[in-house]
PDB file of C-alpha atoms in Angstrom:
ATOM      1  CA  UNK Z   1       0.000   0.000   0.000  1.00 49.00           C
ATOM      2  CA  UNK Z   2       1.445   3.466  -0.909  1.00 45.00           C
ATOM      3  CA  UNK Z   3       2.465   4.914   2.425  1.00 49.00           C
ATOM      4  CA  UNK Z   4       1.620   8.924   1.657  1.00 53.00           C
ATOM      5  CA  UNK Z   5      -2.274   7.765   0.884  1.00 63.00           C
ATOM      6  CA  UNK Z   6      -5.113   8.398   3.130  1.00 73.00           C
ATOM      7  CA  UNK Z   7      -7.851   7.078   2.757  1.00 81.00           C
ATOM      8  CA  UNK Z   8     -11.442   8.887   3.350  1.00 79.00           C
ATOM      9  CA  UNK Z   9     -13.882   6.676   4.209  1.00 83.00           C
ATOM     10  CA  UNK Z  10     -14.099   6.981   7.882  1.00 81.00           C
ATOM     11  CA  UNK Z  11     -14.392  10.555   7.621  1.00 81.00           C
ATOM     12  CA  UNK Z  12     -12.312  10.881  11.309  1.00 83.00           C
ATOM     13  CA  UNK Z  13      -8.859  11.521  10.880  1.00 84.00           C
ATOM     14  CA  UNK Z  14      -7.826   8.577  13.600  1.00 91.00           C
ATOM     15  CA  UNK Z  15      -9.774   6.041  11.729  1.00 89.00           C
ATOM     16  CA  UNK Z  16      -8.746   7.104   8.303  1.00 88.00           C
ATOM     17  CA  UNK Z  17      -5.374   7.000   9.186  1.00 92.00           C
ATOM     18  CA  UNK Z  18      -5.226   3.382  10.155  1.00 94.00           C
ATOM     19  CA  UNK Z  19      -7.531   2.235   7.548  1.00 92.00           C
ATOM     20  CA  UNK Z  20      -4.882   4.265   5.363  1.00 91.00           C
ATOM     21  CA  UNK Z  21      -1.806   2.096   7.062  1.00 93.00           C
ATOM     22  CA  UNK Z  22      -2.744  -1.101   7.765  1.00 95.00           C
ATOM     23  CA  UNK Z  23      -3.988  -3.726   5.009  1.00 95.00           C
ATOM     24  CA  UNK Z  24      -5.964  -5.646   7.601  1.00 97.00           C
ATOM     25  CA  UNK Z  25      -7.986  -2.748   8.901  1.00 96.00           C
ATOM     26  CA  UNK Z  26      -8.554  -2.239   5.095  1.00 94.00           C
ATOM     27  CA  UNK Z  27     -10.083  -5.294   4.978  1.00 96.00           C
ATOM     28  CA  UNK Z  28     -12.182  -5.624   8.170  1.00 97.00           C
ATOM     29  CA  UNK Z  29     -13.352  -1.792   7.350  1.00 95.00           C
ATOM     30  CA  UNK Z  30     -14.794  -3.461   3.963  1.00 94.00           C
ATOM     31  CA  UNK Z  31     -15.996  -6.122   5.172  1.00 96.00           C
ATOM     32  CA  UNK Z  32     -18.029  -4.650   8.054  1.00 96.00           C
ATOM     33  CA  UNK Z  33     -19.629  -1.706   5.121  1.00 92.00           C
ATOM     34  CA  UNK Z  34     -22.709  -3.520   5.058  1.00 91.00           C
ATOM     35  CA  UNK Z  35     -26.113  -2.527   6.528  1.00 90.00           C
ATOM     36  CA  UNK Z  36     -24.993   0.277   8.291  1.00 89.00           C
ATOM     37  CA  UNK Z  37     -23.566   3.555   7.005  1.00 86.00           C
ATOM     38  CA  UNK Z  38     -20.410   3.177   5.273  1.00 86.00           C
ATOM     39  CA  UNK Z  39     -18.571   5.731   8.130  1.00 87.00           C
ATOM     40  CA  UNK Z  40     -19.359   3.689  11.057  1.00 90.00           C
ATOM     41  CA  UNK Z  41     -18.314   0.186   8.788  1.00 92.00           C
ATOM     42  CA  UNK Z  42     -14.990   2.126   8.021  1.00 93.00           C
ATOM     43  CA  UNK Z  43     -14.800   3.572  11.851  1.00 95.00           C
ATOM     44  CA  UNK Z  44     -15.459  -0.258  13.113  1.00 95.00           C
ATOM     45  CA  UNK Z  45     -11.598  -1.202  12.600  1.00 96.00           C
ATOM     46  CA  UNK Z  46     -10.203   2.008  14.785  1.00 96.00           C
ATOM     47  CA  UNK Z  47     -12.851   0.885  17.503  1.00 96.00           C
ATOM     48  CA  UNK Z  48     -11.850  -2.361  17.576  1.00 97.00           C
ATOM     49  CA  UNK Z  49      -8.153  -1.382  17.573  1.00 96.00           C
ATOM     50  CA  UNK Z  50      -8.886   0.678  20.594  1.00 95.00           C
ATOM     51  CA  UNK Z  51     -10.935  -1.719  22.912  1.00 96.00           C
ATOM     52  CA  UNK Z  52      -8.307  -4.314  22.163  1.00 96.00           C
ATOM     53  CA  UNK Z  53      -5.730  -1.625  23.842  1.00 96.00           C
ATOM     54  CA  UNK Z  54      -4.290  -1.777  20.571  1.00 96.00           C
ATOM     55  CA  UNK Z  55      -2.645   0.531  17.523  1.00 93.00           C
ATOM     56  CA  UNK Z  56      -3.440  -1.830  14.694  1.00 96.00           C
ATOM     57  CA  UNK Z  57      -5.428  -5.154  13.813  1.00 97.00           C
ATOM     58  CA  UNK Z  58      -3.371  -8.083  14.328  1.00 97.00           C
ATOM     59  CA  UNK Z  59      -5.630 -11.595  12.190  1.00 98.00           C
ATOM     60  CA  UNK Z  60      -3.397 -14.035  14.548  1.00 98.00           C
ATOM     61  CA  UNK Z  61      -4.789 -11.844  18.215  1.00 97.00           C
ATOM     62  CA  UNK Z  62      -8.177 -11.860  16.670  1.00 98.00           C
ATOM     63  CA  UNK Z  63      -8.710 -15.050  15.341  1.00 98.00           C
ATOM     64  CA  UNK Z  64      -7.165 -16.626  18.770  1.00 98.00           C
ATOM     65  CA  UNK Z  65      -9.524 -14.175  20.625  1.00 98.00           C
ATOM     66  CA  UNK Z  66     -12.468 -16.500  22.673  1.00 97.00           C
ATOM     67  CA  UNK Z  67     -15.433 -15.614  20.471  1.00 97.00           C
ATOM     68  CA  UNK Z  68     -18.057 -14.701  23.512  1.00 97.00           C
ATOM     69  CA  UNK Z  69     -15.282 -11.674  24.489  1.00 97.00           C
ATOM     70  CA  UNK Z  70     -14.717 -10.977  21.053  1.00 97.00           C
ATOM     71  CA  UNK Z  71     -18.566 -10.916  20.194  1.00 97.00           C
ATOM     72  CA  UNK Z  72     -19.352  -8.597  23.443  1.00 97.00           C
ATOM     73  CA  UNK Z  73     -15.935  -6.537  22.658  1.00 96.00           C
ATOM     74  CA  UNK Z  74     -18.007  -5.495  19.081  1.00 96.00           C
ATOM     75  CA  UNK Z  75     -21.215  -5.241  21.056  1.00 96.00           C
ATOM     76  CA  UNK Z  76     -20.309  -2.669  23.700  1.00 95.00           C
ATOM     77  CA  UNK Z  77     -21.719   0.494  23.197  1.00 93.00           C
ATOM     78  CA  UNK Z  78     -21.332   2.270  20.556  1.00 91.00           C
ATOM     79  CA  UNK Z  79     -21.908  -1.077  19.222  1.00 93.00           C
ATOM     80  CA  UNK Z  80     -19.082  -1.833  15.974  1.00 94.00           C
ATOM     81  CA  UNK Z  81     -22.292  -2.379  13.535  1.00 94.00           C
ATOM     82  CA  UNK Z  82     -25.844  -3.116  13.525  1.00 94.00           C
ATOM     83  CA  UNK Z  83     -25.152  -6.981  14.141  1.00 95.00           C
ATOM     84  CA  UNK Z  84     -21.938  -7.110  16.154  1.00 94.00           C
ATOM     85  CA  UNK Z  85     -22.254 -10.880  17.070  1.00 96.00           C
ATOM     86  CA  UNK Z  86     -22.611 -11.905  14.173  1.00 96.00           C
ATOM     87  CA  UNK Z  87     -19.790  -9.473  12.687  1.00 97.00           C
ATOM     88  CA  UNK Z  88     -17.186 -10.792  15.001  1.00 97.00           C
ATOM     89  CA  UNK Z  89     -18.151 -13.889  14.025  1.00 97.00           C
ATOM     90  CA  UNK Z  90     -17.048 -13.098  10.109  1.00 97.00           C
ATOM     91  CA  UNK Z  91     -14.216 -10.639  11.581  1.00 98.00           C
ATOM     92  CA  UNK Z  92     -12.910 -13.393  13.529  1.00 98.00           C
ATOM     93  CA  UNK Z  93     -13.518 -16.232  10.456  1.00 98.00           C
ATOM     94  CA  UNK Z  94     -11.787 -13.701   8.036  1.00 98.00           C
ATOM     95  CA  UNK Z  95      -8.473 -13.116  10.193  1.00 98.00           C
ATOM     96  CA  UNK Z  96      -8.510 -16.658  10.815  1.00 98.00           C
ATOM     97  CA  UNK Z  97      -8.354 -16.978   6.935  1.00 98.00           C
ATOM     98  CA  UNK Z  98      -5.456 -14.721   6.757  1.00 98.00           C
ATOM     99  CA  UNK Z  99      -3.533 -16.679   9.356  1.00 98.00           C
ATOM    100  CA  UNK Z 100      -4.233 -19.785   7.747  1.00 98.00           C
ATOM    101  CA  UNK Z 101      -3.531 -18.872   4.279  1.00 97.00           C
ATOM    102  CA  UNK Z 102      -0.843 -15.537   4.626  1.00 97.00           C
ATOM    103  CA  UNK Z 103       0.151 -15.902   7.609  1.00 97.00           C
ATOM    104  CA  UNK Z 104      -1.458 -13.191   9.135  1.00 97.00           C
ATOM    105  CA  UNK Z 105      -0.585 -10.691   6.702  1.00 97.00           C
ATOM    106  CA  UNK Z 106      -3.595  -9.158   4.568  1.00 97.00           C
ATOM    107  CA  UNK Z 107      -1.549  -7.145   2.742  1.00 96.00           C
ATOM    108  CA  UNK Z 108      -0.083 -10.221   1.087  1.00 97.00           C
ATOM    109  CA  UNK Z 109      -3.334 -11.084  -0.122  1.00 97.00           C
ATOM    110  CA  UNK Z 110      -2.700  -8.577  -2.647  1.00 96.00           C
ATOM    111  CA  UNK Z 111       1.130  -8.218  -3.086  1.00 94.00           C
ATOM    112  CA  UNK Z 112       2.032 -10.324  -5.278  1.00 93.00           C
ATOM    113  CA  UNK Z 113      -0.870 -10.702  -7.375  1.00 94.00           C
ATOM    114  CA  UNK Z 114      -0.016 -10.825 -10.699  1.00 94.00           C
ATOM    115  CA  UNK Z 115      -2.956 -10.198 -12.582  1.00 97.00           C
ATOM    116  CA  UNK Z 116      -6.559  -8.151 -11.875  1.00 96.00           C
ATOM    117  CA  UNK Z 117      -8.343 -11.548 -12.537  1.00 97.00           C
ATOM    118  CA  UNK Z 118      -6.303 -13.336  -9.978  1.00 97.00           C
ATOM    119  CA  UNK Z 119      -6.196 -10.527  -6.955  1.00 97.00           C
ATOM    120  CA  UNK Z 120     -10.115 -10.442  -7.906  1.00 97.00           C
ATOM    121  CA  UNK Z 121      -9.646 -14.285  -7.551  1.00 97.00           C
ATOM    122  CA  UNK Z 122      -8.247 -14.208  -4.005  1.00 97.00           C
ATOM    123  CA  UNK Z 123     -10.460 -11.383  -2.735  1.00 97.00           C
ATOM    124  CA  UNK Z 124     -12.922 -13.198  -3.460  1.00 97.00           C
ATOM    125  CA  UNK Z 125     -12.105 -16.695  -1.619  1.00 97.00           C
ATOM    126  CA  UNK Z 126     -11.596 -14.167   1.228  1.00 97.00           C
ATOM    127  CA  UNK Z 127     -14.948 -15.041   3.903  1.00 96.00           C
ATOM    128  CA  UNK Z 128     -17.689 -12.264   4.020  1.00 95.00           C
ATOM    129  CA  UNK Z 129     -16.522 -11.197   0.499  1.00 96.00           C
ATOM    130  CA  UNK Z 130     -19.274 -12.209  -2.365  1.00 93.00           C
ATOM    131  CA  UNK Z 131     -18.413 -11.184  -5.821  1.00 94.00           C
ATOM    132  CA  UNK Z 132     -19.447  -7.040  -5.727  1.00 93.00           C
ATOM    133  CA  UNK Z 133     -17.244  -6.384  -2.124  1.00 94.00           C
ATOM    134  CA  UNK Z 134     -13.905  -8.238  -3.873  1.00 96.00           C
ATOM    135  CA  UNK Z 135     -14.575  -6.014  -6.644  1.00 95.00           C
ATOM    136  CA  UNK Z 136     -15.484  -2.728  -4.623  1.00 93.00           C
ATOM    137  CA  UNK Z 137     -12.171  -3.638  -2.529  1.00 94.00           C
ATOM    138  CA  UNK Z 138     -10.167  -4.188  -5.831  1.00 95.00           C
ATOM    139  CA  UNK Z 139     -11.161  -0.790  -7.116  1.00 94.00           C
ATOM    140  CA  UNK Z 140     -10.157   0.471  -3.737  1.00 92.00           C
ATOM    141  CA  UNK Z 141      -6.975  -0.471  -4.230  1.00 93.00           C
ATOM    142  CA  UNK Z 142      -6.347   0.280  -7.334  1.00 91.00           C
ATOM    143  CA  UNK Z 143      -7.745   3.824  -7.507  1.00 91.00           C
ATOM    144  CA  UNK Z 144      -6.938   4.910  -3.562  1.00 87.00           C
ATOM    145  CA  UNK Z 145      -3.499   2.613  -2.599  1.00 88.00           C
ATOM    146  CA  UNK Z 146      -1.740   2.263  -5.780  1.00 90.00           C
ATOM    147  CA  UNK Z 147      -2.093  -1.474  -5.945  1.00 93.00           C
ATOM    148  CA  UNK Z 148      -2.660  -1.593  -9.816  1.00 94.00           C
ATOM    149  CA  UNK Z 149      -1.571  -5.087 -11.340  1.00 95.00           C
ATOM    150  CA  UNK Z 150      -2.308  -5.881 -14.966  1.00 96.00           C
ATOM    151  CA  UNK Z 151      -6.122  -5.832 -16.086  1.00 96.00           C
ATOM    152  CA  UNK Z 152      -7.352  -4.471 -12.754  1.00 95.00           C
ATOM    153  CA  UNK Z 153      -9.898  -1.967 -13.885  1.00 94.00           C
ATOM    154  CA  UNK Z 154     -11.447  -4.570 -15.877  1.00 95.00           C
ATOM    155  CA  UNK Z 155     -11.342  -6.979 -12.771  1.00 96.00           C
ATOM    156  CA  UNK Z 156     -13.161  -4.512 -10.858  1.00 94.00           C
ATOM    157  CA  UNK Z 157     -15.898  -4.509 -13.527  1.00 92.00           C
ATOM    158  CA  UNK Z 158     -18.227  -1.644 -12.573  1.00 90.00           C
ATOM    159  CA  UNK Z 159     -15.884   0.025 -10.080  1.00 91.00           C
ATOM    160  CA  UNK Z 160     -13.113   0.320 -11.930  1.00 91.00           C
ATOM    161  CA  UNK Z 161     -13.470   2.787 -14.746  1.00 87.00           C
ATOM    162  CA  UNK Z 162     -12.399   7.028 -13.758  1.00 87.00           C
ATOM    163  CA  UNK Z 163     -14.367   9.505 -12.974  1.00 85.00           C
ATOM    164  CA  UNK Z 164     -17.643   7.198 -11.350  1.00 82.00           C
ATOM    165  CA  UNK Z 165     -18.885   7.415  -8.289  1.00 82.00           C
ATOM    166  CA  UNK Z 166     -20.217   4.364  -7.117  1.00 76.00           C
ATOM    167  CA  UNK Z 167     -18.743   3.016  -4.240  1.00 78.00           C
ATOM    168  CA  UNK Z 168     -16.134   3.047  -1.505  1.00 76.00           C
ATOM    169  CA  UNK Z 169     -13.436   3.585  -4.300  1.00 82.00           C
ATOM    170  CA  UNK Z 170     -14.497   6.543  -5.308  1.00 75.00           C
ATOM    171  CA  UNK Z 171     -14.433   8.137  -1.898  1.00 81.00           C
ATOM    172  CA  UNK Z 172     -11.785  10.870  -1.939  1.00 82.00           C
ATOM    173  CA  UNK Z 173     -13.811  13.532   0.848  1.00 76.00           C
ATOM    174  CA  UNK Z 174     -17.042  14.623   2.448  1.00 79.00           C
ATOM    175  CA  UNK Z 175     -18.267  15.687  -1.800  1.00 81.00           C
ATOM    176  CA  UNK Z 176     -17.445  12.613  -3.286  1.00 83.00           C
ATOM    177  CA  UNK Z 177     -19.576  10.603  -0.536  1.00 77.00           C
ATOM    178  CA  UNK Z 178     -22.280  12.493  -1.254  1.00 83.00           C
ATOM    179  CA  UNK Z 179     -22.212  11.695  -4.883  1.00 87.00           C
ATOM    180  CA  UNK Z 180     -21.700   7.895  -3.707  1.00 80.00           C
ATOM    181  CA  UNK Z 181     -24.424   8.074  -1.569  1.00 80.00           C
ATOM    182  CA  UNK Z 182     -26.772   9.699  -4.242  1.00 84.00           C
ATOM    183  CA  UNK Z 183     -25.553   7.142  -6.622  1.00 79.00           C
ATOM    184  CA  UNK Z 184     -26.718   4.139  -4.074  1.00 79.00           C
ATOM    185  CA  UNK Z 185     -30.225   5.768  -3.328  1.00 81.00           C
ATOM    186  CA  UNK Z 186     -30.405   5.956  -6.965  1.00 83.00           C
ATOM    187  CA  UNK Z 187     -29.823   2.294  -7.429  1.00 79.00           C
ATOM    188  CA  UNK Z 188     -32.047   1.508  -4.358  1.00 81.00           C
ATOM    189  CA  UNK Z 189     -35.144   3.103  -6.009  1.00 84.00           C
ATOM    190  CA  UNK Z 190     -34.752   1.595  -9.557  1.00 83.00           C
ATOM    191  CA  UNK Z 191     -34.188  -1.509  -7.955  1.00 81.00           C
ATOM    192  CA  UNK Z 192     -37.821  -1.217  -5.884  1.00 84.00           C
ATOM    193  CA  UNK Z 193     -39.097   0.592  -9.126  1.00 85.00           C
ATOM    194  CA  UNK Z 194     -38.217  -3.120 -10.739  1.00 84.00           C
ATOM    195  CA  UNK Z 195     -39.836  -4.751  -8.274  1.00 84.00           C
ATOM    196  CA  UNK Z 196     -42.696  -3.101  -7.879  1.00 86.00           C
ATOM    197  CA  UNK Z 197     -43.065  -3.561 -11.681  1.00 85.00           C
ATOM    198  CA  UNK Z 198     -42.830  -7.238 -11.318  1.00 84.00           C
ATOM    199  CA  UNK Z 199     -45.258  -7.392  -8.633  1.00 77.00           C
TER     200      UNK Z 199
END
């Protein structure tokens, strides 16, 4: 990850910052930005940082942690997300993923990918990560952390071209996550429009 990037997604300088250092927050941030507001996903890895009395995410601590403390660490108010048990649940499966398969090291997950097909690949065998987050996360780090192997826009499909603003990726400041934002409400209501249409 390029080191003089931060990231905006958070939109609290703390938060950003280690989102912006650390590959596994990265990760956890993304995979938490689901039912809730992407800020408090892409807080969740700060908080969790903190009530573990740590500076950074660390997959082995995590996916060692008993699950009960874990689960109640997420819960404790302000709750981590909308479901925290069941979020430290896929927190704690994902790190144990990492540790398993990279040794701990999320960042590796993308490092030496050679190709936007295979870090698309990888992302995707990742737990909690379906199809659209690996490709949301791909764009990420293509557009946001430099991490640009061959074919990546492409890989990212949707996210990837310049200049859109349709997810995470695209998040540069307060303006662009208002254009995000619009962009998902927009999708929301064709998608009941649809619906509706079917019914």
């Amino acid at each position: 990850m390029d080191k003089d990037i931060t990231l905006h997604l958070a939109q609290e300088p703390e938060a950003d910052a280690l989102l912006s250092r650390s590959p596994l927050a990265a990760l956890v941030g993304m995979l938490l930005d689901q039912q809730v507001p992407m800020e408090w996903a892409f807080s969740g890895p700060w908080t969790i940082a903190r009530r573990l009395g740590a500076d950074d995410l660390d997959a082995h601590a995590i996916a060692a942690y008993d699950p009960d403390a874990f689960a109640a660490l997420l819960s404790e108010k302000p709750a981590v997300h909308r479901y925290p048990g069941s979020m430290a649940k896929r927190v704690q499966q994902l790190c144990a993923y990492l540790v398993e398969h990279y040794d701990g090291d999320a960042g590796a997950v993308w490092a030496d990918a050679g190709t936007g097909a295979e870090l698309l690949r990888r992302l995707r065998e990742l737990p909690g990560f379906g199809e659209q987050k690996a490709q949301i996360f791909l764009a990420l780090l293509g557009k946001r952390l430099g991490v640009r192997p061959k074919g990546w826009r492409e890989a990212a499909g949707g996210y990837g071209p310049q200049g859109v603003y349709r997810s995470a990726a695209d998040i540069t400041g307060p303006e662009s996550l208002a254009k995000v934002r619009a962009h998902k409400q927009e999708m929301k209501a064709a998608a009941k429009a649809a619906k509706a249409e079917r019914a």
